[in-house]
Coordinates of C-alpha atoms and ligand atoms in Angstrom, one line a residue:
M262 CA -124.3 106.6 66.7
R263 CA -127.1 104.9 68.8
I264 CA -127.0 101.1 69.5
L265 CA -129.2 98.9 71.3
F266 CA -127.5 95.8 72.6
V267 CA -130.0 92.9 73.4
A268 CA -128.6 90.2 75.7
S269 CA -129.9 87.7 78.0
E270 CA -127.2 88.0 80.7
C271 CA -124.9 90.5 81.8
F272 CA -122.3 90.7 84.8
P273 CA -122.9 91.6 87.5
Y274 CA -126.6 91.2 87.2
V275 CA -126.8 87.5 86.0
K276 CA -124.1 85.4 84.6
T277 CA -123.9 81.8 83.5
G278 CA -120.8 82.3 81.0
G279 CA -118.8 84.5 79.0
L280 CA -121.8 86.2 77.3
A281 CA -122.5 88.1 80.5
D282 CA -118.9 89.6 80.7
V283 CA -119.0 90.5 77.0
A284 CA -122.3 92.4 77.6
A285 CA -120.9 94.1 80.5
S286 CA -117.5 95.2 79.0
L287 CA -118.0 95.9 75.1
P288 CA -120.6 98.6 75.7
P289 CA -118.4 100.7 77.9
A290 CA -115.6 100.1 75.4
L291 CA -117.7 101.4 72.5
R292 CA -118.9 104.3 74.6
A293 CA -115.1 105.3 75.1
L294 CA -115.0 105.5 71.3
G295 CA -118.0 107.8 71.2
A296 CA -120.8 105.4 70.3
D297 CA -124.2 105.7 72.3
V298 CA -124.6 102.2 73.5
R299 CA -127.5 101.1 75.7
L300 CA -128.5 97.7 76.7
L301 CA -131.8 95.8 77.0
L302 CA -131.9 92.8 79.4
P303 CA -135.0 90.7 80.7
G304 CA -136.0 92.0 83.9
Y305 CA -134.9 89.1 86.3
P306 CA -134.7 89.7 90.0
G307 CA -130.9 90.0 89.7
V308 CA -131.2 92.7 87.3
L309 CA -134.2 94.6 89.0
D310 CA -132.7 94.4 92.6
R311 CA -129.4 96.0 91.4
L312 CA -130.4 98.5 89.0
R313 CA -130.2 102.3 90.3
V314 CA -133.0 104.9 89.9
M315 CA -135.4 103.0 87.7
R316 CA -138.4 104.8 86.1
T317 CA -140.9 103.5 83.7
V318 CA -139.9 104.8 80.3
R319 CA -143.0 103.0 78.5
S320 CA -145.7 100.5 78.8
L321 CA -145.7 97.8 76.3
P322 CA -148.4 96.5 74.2
A323 CA -149.5 92.8 74.3
L324 CA -146.3 90.5 74.5
P325 CA -146.9 87.0 72.9
G326 CA -148.1 84.7 75.6
L327 CA -148.4 87.0 78.3
P328 CA -151.5 86.5 80.3
D329 CA -154.3 89.2 80.0
G330 CA -153.7 91.8 82.5
A331 CA -150.1 90.9 83.4
R332 CA -147.7 93.6 83.9
A333 CA -145.3 94.4 80.7
R334 CA -143.3 97.6 81.1
L335 CA -139.9 99.1 79.9
L336 CA -137.9 100.2 82.9
G337 CA -134.9 102.6 82.3
S338 CA -131.9 103.0 84.6
L339 CA -128.4 103.9 85.0
G340 CA -126.3 100.6 85.5
E341 CA -122.6 99.7 86.2
D342 CA -120.3 102.5 84.4
D343 CA -123.5 104.8 84.0
L344 CA -124.6 102.8 81.2
T345 CA -128.3 103.2 80.5
V346 CA -129.9 99.7 81.1
Y347 CA -133.4 99.0 80.0
A348 CA -135.1 96.2 81.7
L349 CA -138.1 94.3 80.4
D350 CA -140.1 94.2 83.6
A351 CA -142.6 91.3 82.9
P352 CA -142.8 89.3 86.1
A353 CA -145.0 86.4 84.6
F354 CA -141.8 85.9 82.7
F355 CA -138.9 86.8 84.6
A356 CA -139.7 87.0 88.2
R357 CA -137.7 83.8 88.9
E358 CA -134.7 83.4 90.9
G359 CA -131.6 81.2 89.9
N360 CA -130.5 80.4 86.4
P361 CA -132.0 82.4 83.7
Y362 CA -132.8 79.7 81.5
Q363 CA -133.5 76.7 83.7
R364 CA -135.7 75.5 86.3
P365 CA -134.2 74.6 89.7
D366 CA -134.2 71.0 88.5
G367 CA -131.9 71.9 85.7
R368 CA -134.6 71.4 82.9
D369 CA -135.5 74.4 80.5
W370 CA -138.2 76.6 81.4
P371 CA -141.0 75.4 79.3
D372 CA -142.0 78.9 78.1
N373 CA -138.6 79.9 77.1
H374 CA -139.7 80.5 73.6
L375 CA -142.5 83.2 75.1
R376 CA -139.9 84.6 77.5
F377 CA -137.2 85.4 75.0
A378 CA -139.5 86.4 72.2
A379 CA -141.1 89.0 74.3
L380 CA -137.4 90.4 74.7
C381 CA -137.0 90.3 71.1
R382 CA -140.3 91.9 70.4
T383 CA -139.6 94.7 72.9
A384 CA -136.1 95.3 71.0
A385 CA -137.9 95.6 67.8
L386 CA -140.4 97.9 69.1
M387 CA -137.8 100.0 70.5
G388 CA -136.2 100.0 67.2
L389 CA -139.2 101.4 65.4
E390 CA -140.8 103.6 68.1
G391 CA -137.9 104.4 70.6
D392 CA -137.9 104.0 74.4
G393 CA -140.7 106.2 75.2
D394 CA -138.2 109.1 75.9
G395 CA -137.2 109.9 72.5
W396 CA -134.1 107.6 72.0
V397 CA -134.3 105.5 68.9
P398 CA -131.5 103.1 68.1
D399 CA -129.8 103.4 64.6
I400 CA -128.8 99.6 65.2
I401 CA -129.9 96.8 67.2
H402 CA -127.1 94.3 68.2
G403 CA -128.5 91.2 69.4
H404 CA -126.5 88.2 71.0
D405 CA -127.1 84.8 71.0
W406 CA -130.4 82.8 70.3
Q407 CA -132.1 84.5 73.0
A408 CA -132.1 87.7 70.7
G409 CA -132.5 85.8 67.5
L410 CA -136.1 87.0 66.7
V411 CA -135.3 90.6 66.8
P412 CA -135.0 90.8 63.2
A413 CA -137.6 88.4 62.6
Y414 CA -139.9 90.6 64.2
L415 CA -138.8 93.8 62.7
R416 CA -139.4 92.3 59.3
H417 CA -142.6 90.1 59.8
A418 CA -144.6 91.6 62.9
G419 CA -146.8 93.2 60.5
W420 CA -146.4 96.6 62.4
V421 CA -147.4 99.7 60.3
F422 CA -144.1 101.1 59.4
D423 CA -145.5 104.5 58.5
G424 CA -142.3 105.1 56.7
K425 CA -140.3 104.9 59.8
P426 CA -136.6 104.0 59.2
V427 CA -136.0 100.3 60.5
P428 CA -132.8 100.1 62.3
G429 CA -129.9 98.0 61.1
T430 CA -129.4 94.6 62.8
V431 CA -126.1 92.9 63.9
F432 CA -126.1 89.4 65.4
T433 CA -123.4 88.0 67.2
I434 CA -122.9 84.1 67.8
H435 CA -121.4 83.5 70.9
N436 CA -122.1 79.7 70.9
L437 CA -123.6 78.0 67.8
A438 CA -124.3 74.8 69.9
F439 CA -127.3 76.7 71.8
Q440 CA -129.8 77.4 69.2
G441 CA -133.2 77.8 70.8
L442 CA -135.2 75.3 69.1
F443 CA -139.1 74.9 69.6
P444 CA -141.7 73.0 68.0
P445 CA -143.4 74.6 64.7
D446 CA -146.4 75.2 66.7
V447 CA -144.9 78.1 68.7
L448 CA -145.0 80.2 65.5
R449 CA -148.5 81.4 65.8
P450 CA -148.6 82.4 69.5
L451 CA -145.3 84.2 68.6
G452 CA -147.1 86.2 66.0
L453 CA -144.9 85.1 63.3
P454 CA -146.3 84.0 59.6
S455 CA -146.5 80.3 59.2
D456 CA -144.8 80.8 55.7
T457 CA -141.6 81.6 57.4
F458 CA -141.3 77.8 58.4
T459 CA -139.2 77.1 55.5
H460 CA -135.6 75.9 55.2
E461 CA -134.6 79.4 53.9
E462 CA -136.1 80.9 57.0
L463 CA -137.0 79.6 60.3
E464 CA -137.0 76.0 60.1
Y465 CA -134.3 73.9 61.5
Y466 CA -134.8 70.1 60.9
G467 CA -138.4 70.3 61.8
K468 CA -138.3 72.9 64.6
V469 CA -138.1 76.6 64.8
G470 CA -134.7 77.9 65.4
F471 CA -134.4 81.5 67.2
L472 CA -130.6 81.4 66.4
K473 CA -131.3 80.5 62.9
A474 CA -133.7 83.7 62.7
G475 CA -130.8 85.9 63.8
L476 CA -128.6 84.2 61.1
V477 CA -131.0 84.5 58.2
Y478 CA -132.5 88.0 58.9
S479 CA -129.7 90.0 60.3
D480 CA -127.8 92.5 58.2
R481 CA -124.4 91.7 59.7
L482 CA -123.3 88.6 61.5
T483 CA -120.3 88.1 63.7
T484 CA -118.9 85.8 66.0
V485 CA -116.3 86.0 68.7
S486 CA -113.2 85.0 67.0
P487 CA -111.7 84.8 63.4
T488 CA -110.9 81.1 63.7
Y489 CA -114.5 80.1 64.8
A490 CA -116.0 82.5 62.2
H491 CA -114.1 80.1 59.7
E492 CA -114.8 76.8 61.7
I493 CA -118.7 77.3 61.8
Q494 CA -118.8 77.2 57.9
G495 CA -117.7 73.5 57.8
W496 CA -119.5 70.5 58.6
E497 CA -117.7 69.4 61.7
M498 CA -118.3 72.7 63.8
G499 CA -121.4 74.2 62.0
F500 CA -124.0 72.3 63.9
G501 CA -126.2 72.0 61.0
L502 CA -125.9 75.5 60.1
D503 CA -122.7 75.7 58.2
G504 CA -124.7 75.9 54.9
V505 CA -126.7 79.2 56.1
L506 CA -123.4 80.6 57.3
R507 CA -121.6 79.8 54.0
R508 CA -124.4 81.5 52.2
R509 CA -124.2 84.5 54.5
A510 CA -120.3 84.3 54.4
N511 CA -120.1 87.8 52.7
V512 CA -121.6 89.6 55.8
L513 CA -120.1 87.2 58.6
S514 CA -116.8 88.2 60.4
G515 CA -115.0 87.2 63.5
I516 CA -114.1 89.7 66.0
L517 CA -112.1 88.5 69.0
N518 CA -113.5 89.3 72.4
G519 CA -111.5 91.4 74.9
I520 CA -111.7 91.0 78.5
D521 CA -112.4 93.8 81.1
L522 CA -109.0 94.9 82.3
R523 CA -110.6 96.9 85.2
H524 CA -112.0 93.7 87.0
W525 CA -109.2 91.5 85.7
D526 CA -106.0 92.9 86.7
P527 CA -103.7 91.2 89.3
A528 CA -102.2 94.7 90.4
T529 CA -105.6 95.7 91.6
D530 CA -107.8 92.6 92.1
P531 CA -109.7 92.8 95.3
F532 CA -110.2 89.0 95.7
I533 CA -106.6 88.0 95.8
T534 CA -104.2 87.5 98.6
Q535 CA -101.2 89.2 97.2
R536 CA -101.4 91.6 94.3
Y537 CA -98.6 91.8 91.7
D538 CA -97.5 92.8 88.2
S539 CA -95.2 91.2 85.7
G540 CA -92.1 92.6 87.5
Q541 CA -93.2 90.9 90.9
L542 CA -93.8 87.4 89.8
D543 CA -92.4 86.0 93.1
R544 CA -95.4 87.4 94.9
R545 CA -97.6 84.9 93.3
A546 CA -96.3 82.4 95.7
A547 CA -98.7 83.6 98.5
N548 CA -101.6 83.4 96.0
K549 CA -100.5 79.8 95.0
A550 CA -100.6 78.7 98.7
D551 CA -104.1 80.5 99.2
L552 CA -105.4 78.4 96.3
Q553 CA -103.9 75.2 97.7
R554 CA -105.5 75.7 101.0
A555 CA -108.8 76.7 99.4
F556 CA -108.8 73.5 97.4
G557 CA -107.5 71.3 100.2
L558 CA -104.3 70.7 98.4
E559 CA -100.9 70.0 100.0
V560 CA -99.2 73.5 100.4
R561 CA -96.2 72.7 98.3
P562 CA -94.6 75.7 96.5
D563 CA -92.7 73.5 93.7
A564 CA -95.7 71.4 92.7
L565 CA -96.9 72.2 89.2
L566 CA -100.6 73.3 89.9
F567 CA -103.1 73.2 86.9
G568 CA -106.3 75.2 87.4
V569 CA -109.6 74.7 85.8
V570 CA -112.4 77.3 85.8
S571 CA -115.1 76.1 83.7
R572 CA -118.6 74.9 82.9
L573 CA -118.3 71.2 83.3
T574 CA -119.3 70.0 80.0
H575 CA -118.4 67.9 77.0
Q576 CA -117.7 71.3 74.9
K577 CA -115.0 72.0 77.5
G578 CA -113.1 68.7 77.4
I579 CA -113.5 68.0 81.1
D580 CA -113.6 64.3 80.4
L581 CA -110.1 64.6 78.7
I582 CA -108.8 66.4 82.0
V583 CA -110.3 63.4 84.3
Q584 CA -108.6 61.0 82.0
A585 CA -105.3 63.0 82.1
L586 CA -105.2 63.1 86.0
P587 CA -103.0 60.1 86.4
R588 CA -100.3 61.2 84.3
I589 CA -100.5 64.7 86.0
M590 CA -100.1 63.1 89.2
G591 CA -97.2 60.9 88.0
L592 CA -95.5 64.2 87.1
G593 CA -95.9 65.5 90.7
G594 CA -98.5 68.0 89.7
Q595 CA -101.8 69.1 91.4
V596 CA -105.1 70.1 89.9
A597 CA -107.8 72.5 91.2
V598 CA -111.2 72.5 89.5
L599 CA -113.7 75.2 90.0
G600 CA -117.0 74.6 88.2
T601 CA -120.4 73.2 87.9
G602 CA -122.1 71.3 85.0
S603 CA -123.1 67.8 84.0
A604 CA -123.8 65.3 86.9
E605 CA -121.8 62.7 85.3
L606 CA -118.6 64.8 85.0
E607 CA -119.1 66.4 88.6
Q608 CA -119.3 62.7 89.6
A609 CA -116.1 61.8 87.9
L610 CA -114.1 64.7 89.4
A611 CA -115.6 64.1 92.8
D612 CA -114.3 60.5 92.6
A613 CA -110.8 61.7 91.4
S614 CA -110.3 64.3 94.0
A615 CA -111.3 61.2 96.7
D616 CA -108.7 59.0 95.0
H617 CA -106.1 61.7 94.9
K618 CA -106.5 63.6 98.2
G619 CA -104.5 66.7 98.5
R620 CA -103.4 66.6 95.1
V621 CA -106.8 67.0 93.2
G622 CA -109.0 69.8 94.7
L623 CA -112.6 70.2 93.7
R624 CA -115.1 73.1 94.2
L625 CA -118.5 72.4 92.7
A626 CA -119.7 75.8 92.8
Y627 CA -120.1 79.2 90.8
D628 CA -117.9 81.5 92.7
E629 CA -116.7 84.8 91.0
G630 CA -114.2 85.7 93.8
L631 CA -112.7 82.1 93.8
S632 CA -112.3 82.2 90.0
H633 CA -110.1 85.3 90.4
R634 CA -108.1 83.2 93.1
V635 CA -107.7 80.3 90.8
Q636 CA -106.2 82.6 88.0
A637 CA -103.8 84.3 90.5
G638 CA -102.5 81.3 92.1
A639 CA -102.4 78.3 89.6
D640 CA -99.4 77.8 87.3
V641 CA -101.3 76.5 84.4
L642 CA -105.0 77.2 83.3
M643 CA -106.2 74.3 81.4
V644 CA -108.8 74.8 78.8
P645 CA -108.9 71.7 76.5
S646 CA -112.1 72.4 74.7
R647 CA -113.6 70.6 71.8
F648 CA -114.7 73.7 70.3
E649 CA -114.5 77.3 71.7
P650 CA -116.1 80.4 70.1
C651 CA -113.5 82.7 71.8
G652 CA -113.1 81.6 75.4
L653 CA -112.2 84.3 78.1
T654 CA -110.6 82.2 80.9
Q655 CA -107.3 81.7 78.8
M656 CA -107.3 85.4 78.5
Y657 CA -107.6 86.2 82.1
A658 CA -105.0 83.5 82.7
L659 CA -102.5 85.5 80.2
R660 CA -103.1 88.5 82.2
Y661 CA -102.5 86.9 85.5
G662 CA -99.4 85.0 84.3
T663 CA -100.9 81.7 84.7
L664 CA -99.8 79.9 81.4
P665 CA -102.8 78.6 79.4
L666 CA -102.9 75.2 78.1
V667 CA -105.4 75.0 75.3
T668 CA -106.6 73.1 72.3
P669 CA -106.2 74.7 68.9
V670 CA -109.6 75.6 68.3
G671 CA -111.7 78.8 68.0
G672 CA -110.5 81.8 70.0
L673 CA -108.2 79.4 72.1
A674 CA -105.9 79.3 68.9
D675 CA -106.3 83.0 68.2
T676 CA -105.1 83.8 71.5
V677 CA -102.4 81.7 72.8
A678 CA -98.9 81.3 71.1
D679 CA -97.5 77.9 71.8
V680 CA -94.2 77.4 73.6
T681 CA -92.0 76.3 70.7
E682 CA -88.3 76.7 70.2
A683 CA -88.8 79.5 67.8
A684 CA -91.4 81.4 69.8
L685 CA -89.2 81.1 73.1
A686 CA -86.2 82.5 71.2
H687 CA -88.4 85.3 69.6
R688 CA -90.1 85.9 73.2
T689 CA -93.5 85.5 71.5
A690 CA -94.7 82.4 73.3
T691 CA -97.3 82.7 75.9
G692 CA -98.8 79.1 76.6
F693 CA -99.2 75.5 75.4
V694 CA -101.4 74.6 72.4
T695 CA -102.1 71.0 71.9
D696 CA -101.5 69.4 68.4
A697 CA -104.8 67.8 68.3
V698 CA -108.1 67.6 70.4
D699 CA -107.5 64.3 72.0
L700 CA -105.9 62.7 75.1
P701 CA -102.4 61.8 73.8
A702 CA -102.2 65.4 72.5
L703 CA -103.3 66.7 75.9
L704 CA -100.7 64.6 77.6
R705 CA -97.9 65.7 75.2
A706 CA -98.7 69.3 76.4
V707 CA -98.9 68.6 79.9
E708 CA -95.5 66.9 79.7
R709 CA -94.2 70.1 77.7
A710 CA -95.6 72.2 80.5
A711 CA -93.9 70.2 83.1
G712 CA -90.5 70.3 81.0
L713 CA -90.6 74.1 80.9
Y714 CA -91.6 74.4 84.7
R715 CA -88.2 72.9 85.6
H716 CA -86.8 75.8 83.8
G717 CA -87.7 78.7 86.0
E718 CA -86.2 81.5 84.2
L719 CA -87.7 80.5 80.8
W720 CA -91.1 79.8 82.6
R721 CA -91.0 83.4 83.8
Q722 CA -90.1 84.8 80.5
V723 CA -93.3 83.3 79.0
Q724 CA -95.5 84.7 82.0
R725 CA -94.0 88.1 81.3
T726 CA -94.8 87.6 77.7
A727 CA -98.2 86.4 78.4
M728 CA -99.0 89.3 80.9
G729 CA -97.9 91.8 78.2
R730 CA -100.3 90.7 75.6
D731 CA -103.1 93.1 74.6
V732 CA -106.3 91.3 75.6
G733 CA -108.3 94.6 76.3
W734 CA -111.3 95.7 74.1
E735 CA -110.1 98.7 72.3
A736 CA -109.1 96.9 68.9
S737 CA -112.3 94.9 68.8
A738 CA -114.5 97.7 69.8
Q739 CA -113.0 99.6 66.9
A740 CA -113.8 96.8 64.6
Y741 CA -117.5 96.7 65.9
L742 CA -117.8 100.3 65.3
G743 CA -116.4 100.0 61.6
L744 CA -119.2 97.4 61.1
Y745 CA -121.8 99.5 62.5
T746 CA -120.6 102.6 60.2
S747 CA -120.6 100.4 57.3
L748 CA -124.2 99.5 58.1
Q749 CA -125.2 103.0 58.2
V750 CA -123.6 103.8 55.0
D751 CA -125.3 100.9 53.3
S752 CA -128.7 102.2 54.6
T753 CA -128.0 105.7 53.4
S754 CA -127.0 104.7 50.0
M755 CA -130.0 102.3 49.7
S756 CA -132.6 105.1 50.6
Q757 CA -130.9 107.4 47.8
Ligands
ADP52 P1 -118.4 79.9 78.4 O1 -119.0 81.1 78.1 O2 -118.5 79.1 77.2 O3 -118.7 79.2 79.6 P2 -115.9 81.6 78.7 O4 -114.5 81.2 79.0 O5 -116.3 82.6 77.5 O6 -116.7 80.4 78.4 O7 -116.6 82.5 79.8 C1 -116.9 81.6 81.3 C2 -117.0 82.7 82.3 O8 -117.7 82.1 83.4 C3 -115.7 83.3 82.7 O9 -115.7 84.8 83.1 C4 -115.3 82.3 83.8 O10 -114.4 83.0 84.7 C5 -116.6 82.2 84.3 N1 -116.9 80.9 85.3 C6 -117.0 79.7 84.5 N2 -117.3 78.8 85.6 C7 -117.2 79.7 86.8 C8 -117.2 79.2 88.2 N3 -117.7 77.9 88.5 N4 -117.1 80.2 89.0 C9 -116.9 81.5 88.6 N5 -116.8 81.7 87.4 C10 -116.9 80.8 86.5
GLC53 C1 -119.7 81.6 74.7 C2 -118.7 80.8 74.2 C3 -117.3 81.3 74.7 C4 -117.2 82.8 74.6 C5 -118.4 83.5 75.2 C6 -118.1 84.8 75.1 O1 -120.3 81.3 75.9 O2 -118.8 79.5 74.6 O3 -116.4 80.8 73.9 O4 -116.0 83.3 75.0 O5 -119.7 82.9 74.6 O6 -118.5 85.4 73.8

C-alpha cells in the first residue's frame, strides 16, 4: 500500500511542536508493518539543507499565487531512516528562515493561504499523476490545516480525471484550535469554485477554513487520542466545528500518538549526563544536579523538582503554573521551565524567576537537547493543559521516570494513570491527574505529589511502572494501517 503523508513540519528538518515528531516517527513505524509511506514537505531551508541526494522528480504546473517564471519543482530524496521525502521547492513561498508559519515579528506570513495551498495542490497532483517516477499513492494522509485543501483540490480543481483512480484521503487533526482561516476572496486565486463557500463546505463563520476543508471532504478523519475525538464533538472543545464533526462521527476515530523510542530512551540518550534504566533510578541524581545547574537552581538533591517543557500559551495552562508557584515554593519545591510563547506569559515567568532566585529557573528558548535534560532530571513534569489533543511531553516523561502531573483532558487523560490508593496497590499508577482544570485542582495534585515524594519507595514504584508503559508506535501504527485498508476495501467495492 502506497501512502503519501503531507505535513508542514517534520523533525529534525523543521519543528514547532508535536506534529513534527509525529511526522518523523509514524512513517517508519508504518513502514515496519509493510506500508510504503513517503512524506511531502514544503521546501523550507531547513528541509532542503538537510536532505541527502536530491533530484528533481517532476516540474510542477502553475501553482496558485506563484509569480510568473518563479521556480516550482518537486524534489525527491532519502531522508532520515531512508524514508523517501519529497520537498516542494518553490523559493518564492518557502525560502524563508525561522518559524515556518510566522514572520520574525511573530505575525503570520500574509501569503500563508498561497503557501499551503501550493503544498496541497502538489499533493493532489501527485495523487492523480504520481511523482514523475511512477510512484502514485493509494492514499494521501494530510495533517492539520496546512494540508486541509488536499481533498478539496482532488474534488474541485477541475482537472481532467481521465478515469484515473482518485486516491483515498485521510485527515488527522492535531489541534482544532489552529484552523487556517482566510477571507473569502482567497477562493478565486486558490482556484476553488465560489459555490464551495457554504456552511456545508468551506465556510467557517464568514471565512474560508482550510481545516474545515479537510474535515468535510476527507474519506476518513482521525485525531490523536480517543478522548479528544470525543471532546471535539462537544461545544466546549469543538471550536465551532463540533457540528461538522458530529455529522462525520461515523468516519472519525481517535488514535493515540506514540513516541520515537529511538530518540527518547534514557538508556541511550546522548543529551543527558547519566544514562539509566528502570533498574538504575539512583543514577537520575546526576541528571537532576545537571538540570539544577543549567537552570540556575540551588543544587539540592532532596528538593522536589517540577519541570515544564512547553509552548507558553493559554492552551498549556502556563498561567496556572505561574499562580501555583507560591504554593510550590511553600512546599520546598523547585521549578524549571523551558519554553517560548506569548510575551505576557514569558514576562510573568521571568518575574517569578527573579522573585524566587535559585528556586524558579527559566530558559526562554527552543532547545531540543535541553528538553531531554529536563525529562531526565526533573522529578515531576507538569502539563496542566486546558485542552490537549494528545501531548507528547507527558509520554516522554513516563519513559524517563519523571512523573507527569496533568489535567484530565484529551491524550493526557488517555496516557497517565492517577496515583490513587487502588492504583498504587495494583501497581498501575503512573502520575498525577488533577480532578478539574483550575488552580485549586492543580494545587491539590501538587500537594499529592509532594506527599508521595516523601515516601521514596512508593515514588520509585510509580517511576518503574511509568517507565514500563508502552508508549511506542506499534499499536497505533497498526490502527492506522487498519484504517487505510478499510478505505481500500471501500473503494474496491464502490468501483464494482
Ligand atoms: P504541542 O505540539 O501542542 O506543542 P506536544 O506535547 O505534542 O505539544 O509536543 C511538543 C513538542 O515540542 C515535544 O517534542 C516537546 O519536547 C517539544 N518542545 C516544546 N517546547 C520546547 C522547547 N522550548 N524546547 C525544546 N523542545 C520543546
Ligand atoms: C498538536 C497538539 C498536541 C499533539 C501534537 C501531535 O500540536 O497540541 O497535543 O500531541 O499535535 O499530534
